Amino acid sequence: MSGTALAVVVVVVFFLALYLLQRYGDLWKQQKLVLFGTLLSWYLCFLIVFILPLDVSMAVYNQCNSNITNTTTATPTNPSKCEEPWTYIPNDILEVFWRVVYWTSQFLTWLLLPFMQSYARSGAFSVVGKIKTALIENALYYGSYLLIFIALLIYVAVQLKWKLTWADLQTIGITAANTWGLFLLVLLLGYGLVEIPRSYWLSSSHNYVLSKSYFKVAKMATEKAEADEKLADVMEEVAGIHASVRQNHFPRKYVDIILTKCPTKYQEEMGINAEISRVDQNAPPTKRVLVKLHEKVVSAVQRHNQTQVQWSILLEQAFHLEDVAKSQNNSLRHFTHSFPLAHHGWIRRFIYTPTVEWFWECVLRQGLCRLLAVILCLLSAAVIWSECTFFSTHPVLSLFAVFIQLAEKWYNYHCIEMVCFVGILFMCVCVYSTVFRIRFFNYYYLVPHHQTDAYSLLFSGMLFCRLTPPLCLNFLGMIHMDSAISHKNRVQTSYTSIMGSMQLLSFISDGFYIYYPMLVLLLCFATYYNLGPRCLNLLGFHQYITDDDLISDLVDEGRELIKRERRKRQRAEDGENRRWVDIFFSRSRQEDLSSLLACRFYWFVCIVCLLCFVLQAWRERYGVDGAAGRNRAGYTELKDDQKEPVTKIKKSGRALSHITTSI
């Protein structure tokens, strides 16, 4: 199994990161460098999370080997030979892996991704111009940080009379990065530990979810109107510049580039207006003005598309929740959709039938959400307790440390890896979900359905790379695997070994790393009582709170908007149905006419064929027989007397006239 577990995790985590990038980003339209940087940053962070439990089991295995060399008597807890874990990874491979992953993620978050952010946001028209803008912005931003760091480093070295080596400088840099990340980590973790279990518990209440959906619709309607207004203002500015710059002017090629970024509707309007009235302005715009306008156009169009997609998604969610409310009292246990044309397919026809959907939406979903909320609440309580007590080693109060030590006594590697994986995965979900939810004044936020802009994708990658290493280090402290915090003389994990000795900065390892995580308890109380949303409501940023009058007004407004959109959707669907009915009947009339003509032609052919058959039969029966009779009569005439043949001929003539008369 040497290296097999590592290879499997590497492949699985890559597809996980690719799926998330495909969900939030646009793999076909966004810049390839932006997608590559975001994918690499997410991938490395997820690798740290999934590989760390394997590293912990390897540390327990190495500790077992160390105990064997120090003892001579074998016991169940001190065996004579240590069994390798099923996920065994050689130590040299694991150390190289951690160094590559950690330093690559730090290079991304502190140097490459900020540069790519400025590059993606720049409105320059050439690659050289974008690079120049990115270098200037990052030089001003990070140059100030570098000067402050060098000044503090010189001051500390002179005052404490340190003899700094390259390894010490690496440790100081790692400590500074982890301190910054831990400061933000506790804030995000305190919010997620309470909000995630509460969100699942409240989602079991249909009335709460429907009211919150109305609130989101009302809020999104305002944002959508603002985005449309901003786009119209920017397009008006573009139209003015488009009309003032002639084809022979130098800035014309930049104006054409800007026009390609505008929506098709505005491009057609600006083309028609420019042909009708083209006036000369005082002076053509400068390149700096066009660069800023280009940046504004890209931002306005992106924001407009985001609000349109989010508006459609919220409408579908609200319609579905209203359908659930109507179907709950259905005695036939049959889920009914308001717009059945939008819900069709073989899956809904054969697997997810209306009866199955009714049982899931009206019966099973509520109980499952509550059960999941209880489990997540227990995990949150375990994390909060462990964060506040992991500094205590005698006795051991951290719950995760207790579980790990009990499994370590019997060298149960499966239990060790499972406890580590569940704990660190839950903490990552609390932190990462908060990152995906937060919004900074509509300047940065992640939008699903391929609507996240490049700046927000890169910013999320930066946050992940800055938060994941301190989160893993904090978890190792919770399970007493970090000697800088637990002060135990034991074999360290390979991840801890690359961090260096934190004793170089004892005021951080013995003070900040131990006591600052306790702040998560206060943040959990603040989240539970909605102190953050209440403060944001006072500042004008509306958040959903059930006992607020203004929020109730927004809920009523959202309900009216949904009614209006439902009527509009119903009229559109009725019109579509009438159109299909008209097409069907018009085709039916055409088919009836063609069928009538075909039928008449068929009967005409049948009658003609019947007449031809009758005439042919008559000719064969009477025409040929008459001729043969005349021949036979003439032949008899030569041999017999003259009276008898003549008499026969006359009878034959009378018989023929009789047949003709009958016909």
Short mmCIF file of C-alpha atoms in Angstrom, two decimals, residues 69-446:
data_model
loop_
_atom_site.label_atom_id
_atom_site.label_comp_id
_atom_site.label_asym_id
_atom_site.label_seq_id
_atom_site.Cartn_x
_atom_site.Cartn_y
_atom_site.Cartn_z
CA THR A 69 13.32 0.81 20.79
CA ASN A 70 12.98 2.23 24.32
CA THR A 71 11.23 -0.78 25.94
CA THR A 72 12.05 -4.47 26.07
CA THR A 73 8.78 -5.96 27.38
CA ALA A 74 5.92 -6.35 24.92
CA THR A 75 2.38 -5.47 26.08
CA PRO A 76 -0.92 -4.98 24.18
CA THR A 77 -0.26 -1.25 24.22
CA ASN A 78 3.48 -1.69 23.55
CA PRO A 79 3.74 -4.56 21.05
CA SER A 80 7.00 -6.13 20.01
CA LYS A 81 6.35 -5.23 16.38
CA CYS A 82 4.28 -2.36 15.05
CA GLU A 83 1.77 -3.05 12.34
CA GLU A 84 1.93 -0.65 9.44
CA PRO A 85 -1.23 1.38 8.81
CA TRP A 86 -3.17 0.49 5.69
CA THR A 87 -2.46 4.01 4.41
CA TYR A 88 1.26 3.77 5.00
CA ILE A 89 3.30 6.52 3.33
CA PRO A 90 7.10 6.69 3.66
CA ASN A 91 8.30 9.59 5.79
CA ASP A 92 10.62 10.99 3.14
CA ILE A 93 7.80 11.09 0.57
CA LEU A 94 5.44 12.73 3.05
CA GLU A 95 7.96 15.43 4.01
CA VAL A 96 8.68 16.28 0.39
CA PHE A 97 4.94 16.35 -0.32
CA TRP A 98 4.24 18.77 2.55
CA ARG A 99 7.07 21.10 1.54
CA VAL A 100 5.90 21.26 -2.06
CA VAL A 101 2.24 21.76 -1.13
CA TYR A 102 2.83 24.31 1.63
CA TRP A 103 5.36 26.54 -0.13
CA THR A 104 3.45 26.42 -3.41
CA SER A 105 0.26 27.51 -1.65
CA GLN A 106 2.13 30.32 0.13
CA PHE A 107 3.64 31.49 -3.15
CA LEU A 108 0.18 31.52 -4.67
CA THR A 109 -1.55 33.39 -1.87
CA TRP A 110 1.07 36.07 -1.25
CA LEU A 111 2.54 36.70 -4.71
CA LEU A 112 0.89 35.11 -7.73
CA LEU A 113 -2.83 35.36 -6.95
CA PRO A 114 -2.74 39.06 -5.92
CA PHE A 115 -0.88 39.80 -9.14
CA MET A 116 -3.47 37.83 -11.14
CA GLN A 117 -6.27 39.69 -9.35
CA SER A 118 -4.93 43.04 -10.47
CA TYR A 119 -4.31 41.62 -13.94
CA ALA A 120 -7.88 40.31 -14.29
CA ARG A 121 -9.44 43.51 -12.96
CA SER A 122 -7.34 45.83 -15.12
CA GLY A 123 -9.07 47.61 -17.99
CA ALA A 124 -5.95 47.86 -20.15
CA PHE A 125 -6.27 46.74 -23.75
CA SER A 126 -3.02 44.77 -24.04
CA VAL A 127 -1.21 42.12 -22.04
CA VAL A 128 1.69 44.46 -21.39
CA GLY A 129 -0.67 47.13 -20.07
CA LYS A 130 -2.38 44.67 -17.73
CA ILE A 131 0.96 43.43 -16.39
CA LYS A 132 2.14 46.99 -15.83
CA THR A 133 -1.01 47.88 -13.90
CA ALA A 134 -0.75 44.72 -11.78
CA LEU A 135 2.90 45.37 -10.93
CA ILE A 136 2.22 48.96 -9.85
CA GLU A 137 -0.75 48.00 -7.64
CA ASN A 138 1.06 45.11 -5.94
CA ALA A 139 4.27 47.08 -5.50
CA LEU A 140 2.42 49.78 -3.58
CA TYR A 141 0.43 47.27 -1.50
CA TYR A 142 3.05 44.70 -0.62
CA GLY A 143 5.96 47.11 -0.57
CA SER A 144 4.53 48.77 2.52
CA TYR A 145 4.09 45.36 4.20
CA LEU A 146 7.65 44.38 3.34
CA LEU A 147 9.07 47.59 4.81
CA ILE A 148 7.14 47.09 8.04
CA PHE A 149 8.28 43.45 8.29
CA ILE A 150 11.93 44.33 7.70
CA ALA A 151 11.80 47.15 10.26
CA LEU A 152 10.25 44.87 12.92
CA LEU A 153 12.71 42.11 12.11
CA ILE A 154 15.69 44.42 12.54
CA TYR A 155 14.28 45.81 15.77
CA VAL A 156 13.66 42.37 17.27
CA ALA A 157 17.07 41.09 16.18
CA VAL A 158 18.85 44.07 17.73
CA GLN A 159 16.89 44.15 20.97
CA LEU A 160 16.95 40.39 21.64
CA LYS A 161 20.40 39.92 20.11
CA TRP A 162 19.36 37.03 17.92
CA LYS A 163 21.66 35.36 15.47
CA LEU A 164 19.17 34.67 12.75
CA THR A 165 19.75 31.86 10.30
CA TRP A 166 17.87 31.02 7.14
CA ALA A 167 15.84 28.40 9.01
CA ASP A 168 14.94 30.97 11.65
CA LEU A 169 13.80 33.41 8.97
CA GLN A 170 11.61 30.68 7.47
CA THR A 171 10.09 29.96 10.88
CA ILE A 172 9.38 33.65 11.47
CA GLY A 173 7.71 33.94 8.06
CA ILE A 174 5.61 30.81 8.66
CA THR A 175 4.64 32.04 12.13
CA ALA A 176 3.61 35.44 10.78
CA ALA A 177 1.49 33.84 8.03
CA ASN A 178 -0.14 31.40 10.47
CA THR A 179 -0.86 34.20 12.96
CA TRP A 180 -2.63 36.25 10.29
CA GLY A 181 -4.58 33.20 9.17
CA LEU A 182 -5.53 32.17 12.72
CA PHE A 183 -6.84 35.66 13.43
CA LEU A 184 -9.29 35.41 10.51
CA LEU A 185 -9.89 31.70 11.06
CA VAL A 186 -11.41 32.13 14.51
CA LEU A 187 -13.80 34.80 13.24
CA LEU A 188 -15.08 32.61 10.40
CA LEU A 189 -15.14 29.47 12.55
CA GLY A 190 -17.20 31.13 15.28
CA TYR A 191 -19.84 32.04 12.74
CA GLY A 192 -19.93 28.67 10.96
CA LEU A 193 -20.09 26.53 14.12
CA VAL A 194 -23.46 28.06 14.99
CA GLU A 195 -24.92 29.05 11.66
CA ILE A 196 -24.52 25.73 9.84
CA PRO A 197 -26.41 23.56 12.40
CA ARG A 198 -29.01 26.31 12.84
CA SER A 199 -29.54 26.65 9.09
CA TYR A 200 -30.29 22.93 8.78
CA TRP A 201 -32.66 23.03 11.75
CA LEU A 202 -34.54 26.04 10.41
CA SER A 203 -34.70 24.57 6.93
CA SER A 204 -36.95 21.83 8.35
CA SER A 205 -39.58 24.56 8.90
CA HIS A 206 -41.31 25.19 5.61
CA ASN A 207 -42.79 28.53 6.67
CA TYR A 208 -39.36 29.85 7.66
CA VAL A 209 -37.77 28.80 4.38
CA LEU A 210 -40.61 30.30 2.34
CA SER A 211 -40.50 33.62 4.24
CA LYS A 212 -36.74 33.80 3.81
CA SER A 213 -37.16 33.11 0.13
CA TYR A 214 -39.60 36.05 -0.14
CA PHE A 215 -37.03 38.23 1.64
CA LYS A 216 -34.29 37.19 -0.77
CA VAL A 217 -36.55 37.92 -3.74
CA ALA A 218 -37.32 41.44 -2.49
CA LYS A 219 -33.65 42.10 -1.81
CA MET A 220 -32.59 40.71 -5.16
CA ALA A 221 -35.19 42.82 -6.96
CA THR A 222 -33.51 45.92 -5.57
CA GLU A 223 -30.05 44.69 -6.53
CA LYS A 224 -31.29 43.78 -9.99
CA ALA A 225 -32.77 47.24 -10.52
CA GLU A 226 -29.51 48.84 -9.36
CA ALA A 227 -27.48 46.63 -11.69
CA ASP A 228 -29.74 47.47 -14.64
CA GLU A 229 -29.52 51.17 -13.88
CA LYS A 230 -25.74 51.05 -13.58
CA LEU A 231 -25.45 49.16 -16.85
CA ALA A 232 -27.69 51.70 -18.60
CA ASP A 233 -25.55 54.58 -17.30
CA VAL A 234 -22.34 52.92 -18.46
CA MET A 235 -23.86 52.11 -21.86
CA GLU A 236 -24.93 55.73 -22.23
CA GLU A 237 -21.36 56.81 -21.58
CA VAL A 238 -20.10 54.27 -24.11
CA ALA A 239 -22.64 55.49 -26.68
CA GLY A 240 -21.41 59.07 -26.28
CA ILE A 241 -17.79 58.07 -26.84
CA HIS A 242 -18.77 55.79 -29.71
CA ALA A 243 -20.55 58.66 -31.45
CA SER A 244 -17.66 61.09 -30.90
CA VAL A 245 -14.82 58.89 -32.17
CA ARG A 246 -14.67 58.52 -35.95
CA GLN A 247 -13.21 55.61 -37.85
CA ASN A 248 -9.98 57.43 -38.68
CA HIS A 249 -9.28 58.43 -35.07
CA PHE A 250 -6.51 56.65 -33.15
CA PRO A 251 -8.70 55.59 -30.16
CA ARG A 252 -11.17 53.92 -32.51
CA LYS A 253 -9.66 50.45 -32.06
CA TYR A 254 -10.01 50.76 -28.28
CA VAL A 255 -13.64 51.85 -28.66
CA ASP A 256 -14.31 48.81 -30.84
CA ILE A 257 -12.84 46.55 -28.13
CA ILE A 258 -15.15 48.15 -25.57
CA LEU A 259 -18.14 47.65 -27.87
CA THR A 260 -17.46 43.93 -28.08
CA LYS A 261 -17.86 43.70 -24.28
CA CYS A 262 -21.30 45.36 -24.38
CA PRO A 263 -24.55 43.37 -24.62
CA THR A 264 -25.87 42.75 -28.12
CA LYS A 265 -28.98 44.89 -27.56
CA TYR A 266 -26.91 47.96 -26.70
CA GLN A 267 -24.50 47.32 -29.57
CA GLU A 268 -27.36 47.42 -32.08
CA GLU A 269 -28.84 50.57 -30.52
CA MET A 270 -25.50 52.36 -30.50
CA GLY A 271 -24.87 51.37 -34.12
CA ILE A 272 -28.24 52.75 -35.26
CA ASN A 273 -27.92 55.96 -33.25
CA ALA A 274 -24.39 56.55 -34.47
CA GLU A 275 -25.49 56.29 -38.09
CA ILE A 276 -28.43 58.65 -37.57
CA SER A 277 -26.64 61.38 -35.64
CA ARG A 278 -22.86 61.60 -35.58
CA VAL A 279 -21.61 64.84 -34.06
CA ASP A 280 -18.10 66.09 -33.45
CA GLN A 281 -17.09 66.56 -29.84
CA ASN A 282 -14.49 68.93 -28.53
CA ALA A 283 -11.75 66.29 -28.29
CA PRO A 284 -11.55 62.50 -28.50
CA PRO A 285 -11.15 60.67 -25.20
CA THR A 286 -7.70 59.79 -23.93
CA LYS A 287 -6.44 56.26 -23.50
CA ARG A 288 -6.61 56.56 -19.71
CA VAL A 289 -10.31 57.43 -19.93
CA LEU A 290 -10.95 54.48 -22.23
CA VAL A 291 -9.10 52.11 -19.88
CA LYS A 292 -11.29 53.16 -16.96
CA LEU A 293 -14.40 52.91 -19.14
CA HIS A 294 -13.39 49.42 -20.25
CA GLU A 295 -13.06 48.34 -16.63
CA LYS A 296 -16.48 49.83 -15.80
CA VAL A 297 -18.12 48.07 -18.75
CA VAL A 298 -16.75 44.66 -17.79
CA SER A 299 -17.82 45.12 -14.17
CA ALA A 300 -21.32 46.39 -15.05
CA VAL A 301 -22.00 43.60 -17.56
CA GLN A 302 -20.78 40.96 -15.12
CA ARG A 303 -22.94 42.35 -12.34
CA HIS A 304 -25.96 42.53 -14.65
CA ASN A 305 -25.55 38.88 -15.71
CA GLN A 306 -25.13 37.78 -12.09
CA THR A 307 -28.33 39.44 -10.96
CA GLN A 308 -30.27 38.02 -13.89
CA VAL A 309 -29.17 34.46 -13.10
CA GLN A 310 -29.72 34.86 -9.37
CA TRP A 311 -33.17 36.33 -9.99
CA SER A 312 -34.17 33.34 -12.11
CA ILE A 313 -32.85 30.91 -9.49
CA LEU A 314 -34.71 32.63 -6.66
CA LEU A 315 -37.94 32.62 -8.65
CA GLU A 316 -37.65 28.89 -9.28
CA GLN A 317 -36.97 28.27 -5.58
CA ALA A 318 -39.94 30.38 -4.50
CA PHE A 319 -42.28 28.68 -6.98
CA HIS A 320 -41.10 25.28 -5.78
CA LEU A 321 -41.61 26.17 -2.10
CA GLU A 322 -45.12 27.41 -2.83
CA ASP A 323 -45.83 24.16 -4.66
CA VAL A 324 -44.62 22.26 -1.58
CA ALA A 325 -46.99 24.27 0.60
CA LYS A 326 -49.91 23.46 -1.70
CA SER A 327 -49.02 19.77 -1.96
CA GLN A 328 -48.72 19.18 1.80
CA ASN A 329 -52.51 18.94 2.14
CA ASN A 330 -52.88 16.72 -0.91
CA SER A 331 -54.79 13.61 0.16
CA LEU A 332 -53.64 11.71 -2.94
CA ARG A 333 -49.97 12.07 -1.90
CA HIS A 334 -49.14 13.45 -5.28
CA PHE A 335 -46.80 16.43 -5.80
CA THR A 336 -48.20 19.02 -8.17
CA HIS A 337 -46.07 21.56 -10.00
CA SER A 338 -47.43 24.92 -11.00
CA PHE A 339 -45.51 24.82 -14.27
CA PRO A 340 -45.26 21.17 -15.32
CA LEU A 341 -43.60 22.00 -18.63
CA ALA A 342 -40.43 22.95 -16.73
CA HIS A 343 -40.30 19.57 -14.94
CA HIS A 344 -40.09 16.74 -17.41
CA GLY A 345 -37.65 14.01 -18.28
CA TRP A 346 -37.21 10.30 -17.92
CA ILE A 347 -35.90 10.61 -14.35
CA ARG A 348 -39.08 12.32 -13.17
CA ARG A 349 -41.18 9.95 -15.22
CA PHE A 350 -39.74 6.67 -13.97
CA ILE A 351 -37.65 7.33 -10.81
CA TYR A 352 -38.46 10.67 -9.16
CA THR A 353 -42.17 10.37 -9.73
CA PRO A 354 -44.74 12.81 -8.23
CA THR A 355 -45.46 10.33 -5.44
CA VAL A 356 -41.78 9.92 -4.55
CA GLU A 357 -41.32 13.68 -4.70
CA TRP A 358 -44.28 14.19 -2.35
CA PHE A 359 -42.85 11.80 0.24
CA TRP A 360 -39.44 13.48 0.03
CA GLU A 361 -40.60 17.09 0.13
CA CYS A 362 -43.49 16.73 2.57
CA VAL A 363 -42.41 13.88 4.88
CA LEU A 364 -38.77 12.77 4.80
CA ARG A 365 -36.92 16.01 4.19
CA GLN A 366 -37.95 17.70 7.44
CA GLY A 367 -36.93 14.77 9.62
CA LEU A 368 -33.62 14.33 7.82
CA CYS A 369 -32.76 18.03 8.18
CA ARG A 370 -33.44 17.92 11.91
CA LEU A 371 -31.38 14.77 12.38
CA LEU A 372 -28.48 16.31 10.48
CA ALA A 373 -28.82 19.51 12.51
CA VAL A 374 -28.54 17.54 15.78
CA ILE A 375 -25.41 15.73 14.56
CA LEU A 376 -23.80 18.98 13.43
CA CYS A 377 -24.74 20.62 16.73
CA LEU A 378 -22.93 17.86 18.65
CA LEU A 379 -19.86 18.30 16.45
CA SER A 380 -19.97 22.07 17.02
CA ALA A 381 -20.14 21.55 20.79
CA ALA A 382 -17.15 19.18 20.62
CA VAL A 383 -15.10 21.68 18.59
CA ILE A 384 -15.96 24.60 20.90
CA TRP A 385 -15.11 22.60 24.00
CA SER A 386 -11.85 21.39 22.50
CA GLU A 387 -10.86 24.90 21.37
CA CYS A 388 -11.32 26.20 24.91
CA THR A 389 -9.55 23.31 26.70
CA PHE A 390 -6.86 21.92 24.37
CA PHE A 391 -4.10 23.67 26.36
CA SER A 392 -4.78 21.31 29.28
CA THR A 393 -2.63 18.18 28.99
CA HIS A 394 -3.03 16.87 32.58
CA PRO A 395 -5.87 16.00 32.60
CA VAL A 396 -6.74 15.80 28.92
CA LEU A 397 -9.95 17.79 28.40
CA SER A 398 -10.05 18.11 24.62
CA LEU A 399 -12.56 15.58 23.28
CA PHE A 400 -10.67 15.02 20.04
CA ALA A 401 -7.45 14.44 21.99
CA VAL A 402 -9.24 11.90 24.21
CA PHE A 403 -10.53 9.98 21.17
CA ILE A 404 -7.11 9.99 19.49
CA GLN A 405 -5.30 8.82 22.62
CA LEU A 406 -7.78 5.99 23.22
CA ALA A 407 -7.34 4.78 19.65
CA GLU A 408 -3.58 5.22 19.89
CA LYS A 409 -3.35 2.85 22.86
CA TRP A 410 -4.56 0.00 20.67
CA TYR A 411 -3.05 1.37 17.44
CA ASN A 412 -6.41 1.50 15.74
CA TYR A 413 -5.37 3.45 12.66
CA HIS A 414 -8.83 3.34 11.10
CA CYS A 415 -10.37 5.05 14.13
CA ILE A 416 -7.54 7.61 14.28
CA GLU A 417 -7.93 8.57 10.65
CA MET A 418 -11.72 8.66 10.89
CA VAL A 419 -11.72 10.96 13.95
CA CYS A 420 -9.15 13.25 12.35
CA PHE A 421 -10.95 13.31 9.02
CA VAL A 422 -14.38 14.05 10.52
CA GLY A 423 -13.02 16.74 12.83
CA ILE A 424 -10.91 18.62 10.34
CA LEU A 425 -13.50 18.23 7.57
CA PHE A 426 -16.22 19.72 9.78
CA MET A 427 -14.00 22.66 10.71
CA CYS A 428 -13.15 23.22 7.04
CA VAL A 429 -16.83 23.11 6.09
CA CYS A 430 -17.60 25.73 8.75
CA VAL A 431 -14.81 28.00 7.52
CA TYR A 432 -15.12 27.43 3.76
CA SER A 433 -18.92 27.71 3.74
CA THR A 434 -18.56 31.07 5.46
CA VAL A 435 -16.08 32.12 2.78
CA PHE A 436 -18.58 31.11 0.08
CA ARG A 437 -21.38 33.05 1.79
CA ILE A 438 -19.74 36.33 2.75
CA ARG A 439 -20.14 39.39 0.58
CA PHE A 440 -18.10 42.57 0.73
CA PHE A 441 -20.49 45.25 -0.58
CA ASN A 442 -21.11 43.23 -3.79
CA TYR A 443 -17.41 43.66 -4.53
CA TYR A 444 -16.48 40.07 -3.74
CA TYR A 445 -18.75 37.07 -3.47
CA LEU A 446 -19.05 33.65 -5.04
#
